[in-house]
């Protein structure tokens, strides 16, 4: 495979950090061109969505800028046993799973009304109640949920088989978008914490301001490498790299939310 | 430098020099739904093993790959899952 360059066509202006808080750098996102490129790791159990585990609370965070609606963000598993994060043709975010033996499923859709060409900062939280209470925040604002099918907390989605993927649906459809900042926790972040992260993007390995869940941080893919094909986890929890498969020359993008 | 995309027959995969394209190996190629065709992408000069074949821009290949009639695309992923 030939080497990677940098997409420099996008806006490179970032706000000045202030307040003396430890803050993430925000120089890069990655771009999937929607032809045959993906992010992939060996298994769900050691990558971003591993926190969706049996009887455990969770929070997941990501930033995304879509080129098109009706897109799968992440699909892991097979046709009958999967965990699926997607945006439907109306721009609404959907999170769902299915499993056989015995047959079970769960899903939630939120009225996010996403548009193309706009960065969104997204947090999904799930309690460990018998039927999970799932919430979604977009740009720190809680979204209205609809079309839910109860999601049993006892379901161990962490054990979804096969590789963990971003940007493809079963390798038969691929989607183009920029994605950044894949984080997850083994607890339900509060609205105040989500606001802290959105406004001040602190270093998530230490409590800062209203953010008090650093001990629960499980994955921390900052996506700031700027070159190469491996996206590493900075949580200290020995999670797999996310590997870029078939990236294009503009895989590394200077277009970020902030 | 814009990436170019070339569709090839599945039978031609053995002729691909993966040092000259973005794909790592035959294992990472994407095939159409009947597995008769695949494609590779590259930057710069056209690799000699692709000489004479139609080259597409990103926009052009996306048009092909998102057209269900051309056999590469599943518009309704949930319906596809339900059909399996």
Short mmCIF file of N, CA and C in Angstrom, two decimals, chain A residues 17-117:
data_model
loop_
_atom_site.label_atom_id
_atom_site.label_comp_id
_atom_site.label_asym_id
_atom_site.label_seq_id
_atom_site.Cartn_x
_atom_site.Cartn_y
_atom_site.Cartn_z
N UNK A 17 -7.14 27.70 23.30
CA UNK A 17 -7.49 27.10 24.58
C UNK A 17 -7.25 28.10 25.69
N UNK A 18 -8.06 28.00 26.72
CA UNK A 18 -7.93 28.96 27.80
C UNK A 18 -8.27 28.28 29.11
N UNK A 19 -7.98 29.00 30.21
CA UNK A 19 -8.41 28.54 31.51
C UNK A 19 -7.40 27.66 32.23
N UNK A 20 -6.29 27.30 31.57
CA UNK A 20 -5.26 26.54 32.24
C UNK A 20 -5.61 25.08 32.45
N UNK A 21 -6.70 24.58 31.89
CA UNK A 21 -7.07 23.19 32.06
C UNK A 21 -6.27 22.32 31.10
N UNK A 22 -6.00 21.10 31.50
CA UNK A 22 -5.40 20.17 30.55
C UNK A 22 -6.40 19.91 29.44
N UNK A 23 -5.99 20.04 28.21
CA UNK A 23 -6.94 19.93 27.10
C UNK A 23 -6.38 19.04 26.01
N UNK A 24 -7.29 18.39 25.31
CA UNK A 24 -6.88 17.60 24.15
C UNK A 24 -6.41 18.53 23.04
N UNK A 25 -5.46 18.06 22.29
CA UNK A 25 -5.20 18.70 21.01
C UNK A 25 -6.29 18.26 20.04
N UNK A 26 -6.60 19.09 19.10
CA UNK A 26 -7.67 18.79 18.14
C UNK A 26 -7.19 19.17 16.74
N UNK A 27 -6.20 18.46 16.28
CA UNK A 27 -5.61 18.80 14.99
C UNK A 27 -6.13 17.95 13.84
N UNK A 28 -6.64 16.75 14.15
CA UNK A 28 -6.98 15.82 13.07
C UNK A 28 -8.31 15.10 13.33
N UNK A 29 -8.93 14.74 12.25
CA UNK A 29 -9.94 13.70 12.25
C UNK A 29 -9.51 12.72 11.15
N UNK A 30 -10.29 11.66 10.95
CA UNK A 30 -10.00 10.79 9.82
C UNK A 30 -11.20 10.76 8.89
N UNK A 31 -10.89 10.60 7.59
CA UNK A 31 -11.91 10.62 6.55
C UNK A 31 -12.00 9.25 5.89
N UNK A 32 -13.19 8.72 5.86
CA UNK A 32 -13.46 7.49 5.12
C UNK A 32 -14.17 7.88 3.83
N UNK A 33 -13.68 7.40 2.70
CA UNK A 33 -14.17 7.90 1.42
C UNK A 33 -15.41 7.18 0.90
N UNK A 34 -15.86 6.16 1.64
CA UNK A 34 -17.11 5.52 1.27
C UNK A 34 -17.01 4.58 0.08
N UNK A 35 -15.79 4.21 -0.30
CA UNK A 35 -15.67 3.25 -1.41
C UNK A 35 -15.34 1.87 -0.85
N UNK A 36 -14.20 1.76 -0.16
CA UNK A 36 -13.84 0.46 0.42
C UNK A 36 -12.97 0.60 1.66
N UNK A 37 -12.98 1.79 2.27
CA UNK A 37 -12.12 1.96 3.44
C UNK A 37 -12.92 1.91 4.74
N UNK A 38 -12.26 1.41 5.77
CA UNK A 38 -12.90 1.22 7.08
C UNK A 38 -11.87 1.43 8.18
N UNK A 39 -12.38 1.54 9.39
CA UNK A 39 -11.56 1.37 10.59
C UNK A 39 -11.93 0.01 11.18
N UNK A 40 -10.93 -0.69 11.67
CA UNK A 40 -11.20 -2.06 12.10
C UNK A 40 -10.27 -2.45 13.24
N UNK A 41 -10.78 -3.25 14.14
CA UNK A 41 -9.89 -3.88 15.13
C UNK A 41 -10.34 -5.32 15.32
N UNK A 42 -9.50 -6.07 16.00
CA UNK A 42 -9.70 -7.51 16.06
C UNK A 42 -10.99 -7.97 16.68
N UNK A 43 -11.47 -7.24 17.68
CA UNK A 43 -12.72 -7.67 18.31
C UNK A 43 -13.37 -6.52 19.07
N UNK A 44 -14.64 -6.67 19.28
CA UNK A 44 -15.40 -5.69 20.06
C UNK A 44 -14.87 -5.60 21.48
N UNK A 45 -14.40 -6.69 22.01
CA UNK A 45 -14.05 -6.76 23.43
C UNK A 45 -12.87 -5.88 23.82
N UNK A 46 -12.10 -5.44 22.83
CA UNK A 46 -10.93 -4.61 23.14
C UNK A 46 -10.92 -3.36 22.27
N UNK A 47 -12.10 -2.82 21.99
CA UNK A 47 -12.16 -1.58 21.20
C UNK A 47 -13.32 -0.72 21.67
N UNK A 48 -13.57 0.34 20.96
CA UNK A 48 -14.39 1.45 21.41
C UNK A 48 -15.69 1.06 22.12
N UNK A 49 -16.51 0.20 21.53
CA UNK A 49 -17.84 -0.09 22.06
C UNK A 49 -17.85 -1.24 23.07
N UNK A 50 -16.69 -1.61 23.57
CA UNK A 50 -16.59 -2.69 24.55
C UNK A 50 -17.39 -2.42 25.82
N UNK A 51 -17.70 -1.15 26.07
CA UNK A 51 -18.39 -0.81 27.32
C UNK A 51 -19.86 -1.22 27.31
N UNK A 52 -20.38 -1.59 26.13
CA UNK A 52 -21.78 -2.05 26.09
C UNK A 52 -21.77 -3.52 26.51
N UNK A 53 -21.60 -3.71 27.77
CA UNK A 53 -21.37 -5.03 28.35
C UNK A 53 -22.50 -5.41 29.30
N UNK A 54 -22.62 -6.69 29.56
CA UNK A 54 -23.75 -7.21 30.35
C UNK A 54 -23.84 -6.55 31.71
N UNK A 55 -25.01 -6.00 31.97
CA UNK A 55 -25.35 -5.45 33.29
C UNK A 55 -24.42 -4.34 33.75
N UNK A 56 -23.81 -3.66 32.80
CA UNK A 56 -22.93 -2.54 33.11
C UNK A 56 -23.49 -1.26 32.52
N UNK A 57 -23.38 -0.14 33.24
CA UNK A 57 -23.73 1.15 32.64
C UNK A 57 -22.64 1.55 31.65
N UNK A 58 -22.96 2.43 30.73
CA UNK A 58 -21.93 2.85 29.78
C UNK A 58 -22.21 4.25 29.25
N UNK A 59 -21.17 4.85 28.69
CA UNK A 59 -21.28 6.07 27.89
C UNK A 59 -20.32 5.94 26.73
N UNK A 60 -20.73 6.37 25.56
CA UNK A 60 -19.84 6.41 24.42
C UNK A 60 -19.89 7.81 23.81
N UNK A 61 -18.77 8.24 23.30
CA UNK A 61 -18.65 9.57 22.70
C UNK A 61 -18.02 9.45 21.32
N UNK A 62 -18.51 10.22 20.36
CA UNK A 62 -17.83 10.35 19.07
C UNK A 62 -18.24 11.66 18.43
N UNK A 63 -17.40 12.13 17.52
CA UNK A 63 -17.72 13.31 16.71
C UNK A 63 -17.77 12.85 15.26
N UNK A 64 -18.73 13.39 14.51
CA UNK A 64 -18.88 12.94 13.13
C UNK A 64 -19.37 14.07 12.23
N UNK A 65 -18.91 14.04 10.98
CA UNK A 65 -19.37 14.96 9.94
C UNK A 65 -19.69 14.10 8.72
N UNK A 66 -20.96 13.99 8.43
CA UNK A 66 -21.42 13.07 7.39
C UNK A 66 -21.38 13.71 6.00
N UNK A 67 -20.99 12.90 5.01
CA UNK A 67 -21.15 13.33 3.62
C UNK A 67 -22.53 12.95 3.08
N UNK A 68 -23.16 11.97 3.72
CA UNK A 68 -24.48 11.51 3.27
C UNK A 68 -25.23 10.94 4.47
N UNK A 69 -26.55 11.02 4.42
CA UNK A 69 -27.38 10.35 5.43
C UNK A 69 -27.51 8.88 5.04
N UNK A 70 -28.37 8.15 5.76
CA UNK A 70 -28.54 6.72 5.51
C UNK A 70 -27.18 6.02 5.54
N UNK A 71 -26.45 6.24 6.62
CA UNK A 71 -25.08 5.74 6.72
C UNK A 71 -24.90 4.90 7.99
N UNK A 72 -24.19 3.81 7.84
CA UNK A 72 -23.76 3.04 9.00
C UNK A 72 -22.47 3.64 9.54
N UNK A 73 -22.47 3.94 10.82
CA UNK A 73 -21.25 4.46 11.45
C UNK A 73 -20.40 3.28 11.91
N UNK A 74 -21.03 2.36 12.62
CA UNK A 74 -20.30 1.18 13.07
C UNK A 74 -21.24 -0.02 13.02
N UNK A 75 -20.75 -1.10 12.46
CA UNK A 75 -21.49 -2.37 12.47
C UNK A 75 -20.47 -3.46 12.78
N UNK A 76 -20.75 -4.20 13.83
CA UNK A 76 -19.88 -5.31 14.18
C UNK A 76 -20.74 -6.55 14.37
N UNK A 77 -20.22 -7.69 13.93
CA UNK A 77 -20.95 -8.93 14.06
C UNK A 77 -21.31 -9.51 12.71
N UNK A 78 -22.43 -10.23 12.69
CA UNK A 78 -22.89 -10.85 11.45
C UNK A 78 -24.37 -10.56 11.26
N UNK A 79 -25.00 -11.23 10.32
CA UNK A 79 -26.36 -10.86 9.96
C UNK A 79 -27.37 -11.11 11.07
N UNK A 80 -27.06 -11.95 12.02
CA UNK A 80 -28.03 -12.27 13.07
C UNK A 80 -27.56 -11.94 14.48
N UNK A 81 -26.33 -11.49 14.61
CA UNK A 81 -25.77 -11.21 15.93
C UNK A 81 -24.86 -10.00 15.79
N UNK A 82 -25.39 -8.84 16.10
CA UNK A 82 -24.64 -7.63 15.77
C UNK A 82 -24.91 -6.51 16.76
N UNK A 83 -24.04 -5.48 16.69
CA UNK A 83 -24.23 -4.20 17.35
C UNK A 83 -24.06 -3.15 16.28
N UNK A 84 -25.04 -2.24 16.15
CA UNK A 84 -25.12 -1.40 14.95
C UNK A 84 -25.43 0.04 15.36
N UNK A 85 -24.60 0.96 14.89
CA UNK A 85 -24.79 2.40 15.12
C UNK A 85 -24.90 3.05 13.75
N UNK A 86 -26.02 3.77 13.52
CA UNK A 86 -26.26 4.27 12.16
C UNK A 86 -27.07 5.55 12.18
N UNK A 87 -27.12 6.20 11.03
CA UNK A 87 -27.97 7.37 10.81
C UNK A 87 -28.93 7.01 9.68
N UNK A 88 -30.23 7.17 9.92
CA UNK A 88 -31.19 6.77 8.90
C UNK A 88 -31.35 7.87 7.84
N UNK A 89 -32.19 7.62 6.87
CA UNK A 89 -32.33 8.56 5.74
C UNK A 89 -32.93 9.90 6.17
N UNK A 90 -33.56 9.93 7.35
CA UNK A 90 -34.08 11.19 7.87
C UNK A 90 -33.12 11.93 8.77
N UNK A 91 -31.92 11.40 8.92
CA UNK A 91 -30.92 12.05 9.76
C UNK A 91 -31.01 11.72 11.23
N UNK A 92 -31.76 10.68 11.56
CA UNK A 92 -31.91 10.31 12.97
C UNK A 92 -30.93 9.19 13.35
N UNK A 93 -30.36 9.34 14.52
CA UNK A 93 -29.35 8.38 14.99
C UNK A 93 -30.05 7.15 15.56
N UNK A 94 -29.52 5.98 15.19
CA UNK A 94 -30.09 4.73 15.66
C UNK A 94 -28.98 3.88 16.27
N UNK A 95 -29.32 3.19 17.35
CA UNK A 95 -28.39 2.27 18.01
C UNK A 95 -29.17 1.00 18.26
N UNK A 96 -28.65 -0.13 17.84
CA UNK A 96 -29.44 -1.36 17.96
C UNK A 96 -28.54 -2.58 18.05
N UNK A 97 -29.15 -3.67 18.51
CA UNK A 97 -28.44 -4.95 18.48
C UNK A 97 -29.44 -6.05 18.17
N UNK A 98 -28.91 -7.17 17.73
CA UNK A 98 -29.73 -8.38 17.57
C UNK A 98 -28.86 -9.57 17.94
N UNK A 99 -29.55 -10.61 18.36
CA UNK A 99 -28.82 -11.82 18.76
C UNK A 99 -29.77 -13.01 18.60
N UNK A 100 -29.21 -14.15 18.32
CA UNK A 100 -30.00 -15.38 18.22
C UNK A 100 -29.58 -16.34 19.33
N UNK A 101 -30.41 -17.33 19.51
CA UNK A 101 -30.15 -18.40 20.49
C UNK A 101 -29.87 -17.91 21.89
N UNK A 102 -30.88 -17.42 22.59
CA UNK A 102 -32.24 -17.15 22.11
C UNK A 102 -32.30 -15.83 21.36
N UNK A 103 -33.40 -15.67 20.60
CA UNK A 103 -33.57 -14.45 19.83
C UNK A 103 -33.84 -13.27 20.76
N UNK A 104 -33.03 -12.24 20.61
CA UNK A 104 -33.21 -11.02 21.39
C UNK A 104 -32.83 -9.84 20.52
N UNK A 105 -33.38 -8.70 20.84
CA UNK A 105 -32.96 -7.49 20.13
C UNK A 105 -33.31 -6.28 20.98
N UNK A 106 -32.73 -5.17 20.63
CA UNK A 106 -33.02 -3.91 21.29
C UNK A 106 -32.61 -2.78 20.37
N UNK A 107 -33.26 -1.64 20.51
CA UNK A 107 -32.89 -0.51 19.66
C UNK A 107 -33.41 0.79 20.26
N UNK A 108 -32.81 1.86 19.83
CA UNK A 108 -33.27 3.20 20.18
C UNK A 108 -32.98 4.12 19.00
N UNK A 109 -33.91 5.01 18.73
CA UNK A 109 -33.73 6.02 17.69
C UNK A 109 -33.99 7.38 18.31
N UNK A 110 -33.18 8.33 17.95
CA UNK A 110 -33.36 9.69 18.48
C UNK A 110 -33.60 10.66 17.34
N UNK A 111 -34.42 11.68 17.63
CA UNK A 111 -34.76 12.68 16.60
C UNK A 111 -33.63 13.68 16.43
N UNK A 112 -32.50 13.20 15.96
CA UNK A 112 -31.32 14.07 15.86
C UNK A 112 -31.35 14.96 14.63
N UNK A 113 -32.05 14.52 13.60
CA UNK A 113 -32.22 15.34 12.39
C UNK A 113 -30.88 15.87 11.87
N UNK A 114 -29.91 14.99 11.78
CA UNK A 114 -28.59 15.39 11.29
C UNK A 114 -28.66 15.88 9.85
N UNK A 115 -27.76 16.79 9.54
CA UNK A 115 -27.55 17.23 8.16
C UNK A 115 -26.16 16.79 7.73
N UNK A 116 -25.92 16.80 6.45
CA UNK A 116 -24.57 16.52 5.95
C UNK A 116 -23.71 17.78 6.08
N UNK A 117 -22.41 17.56 6.12
CA UNK A 117 -21.48 18.69 6.11
C UNK A 117 -21.38 19.48 7.40
#
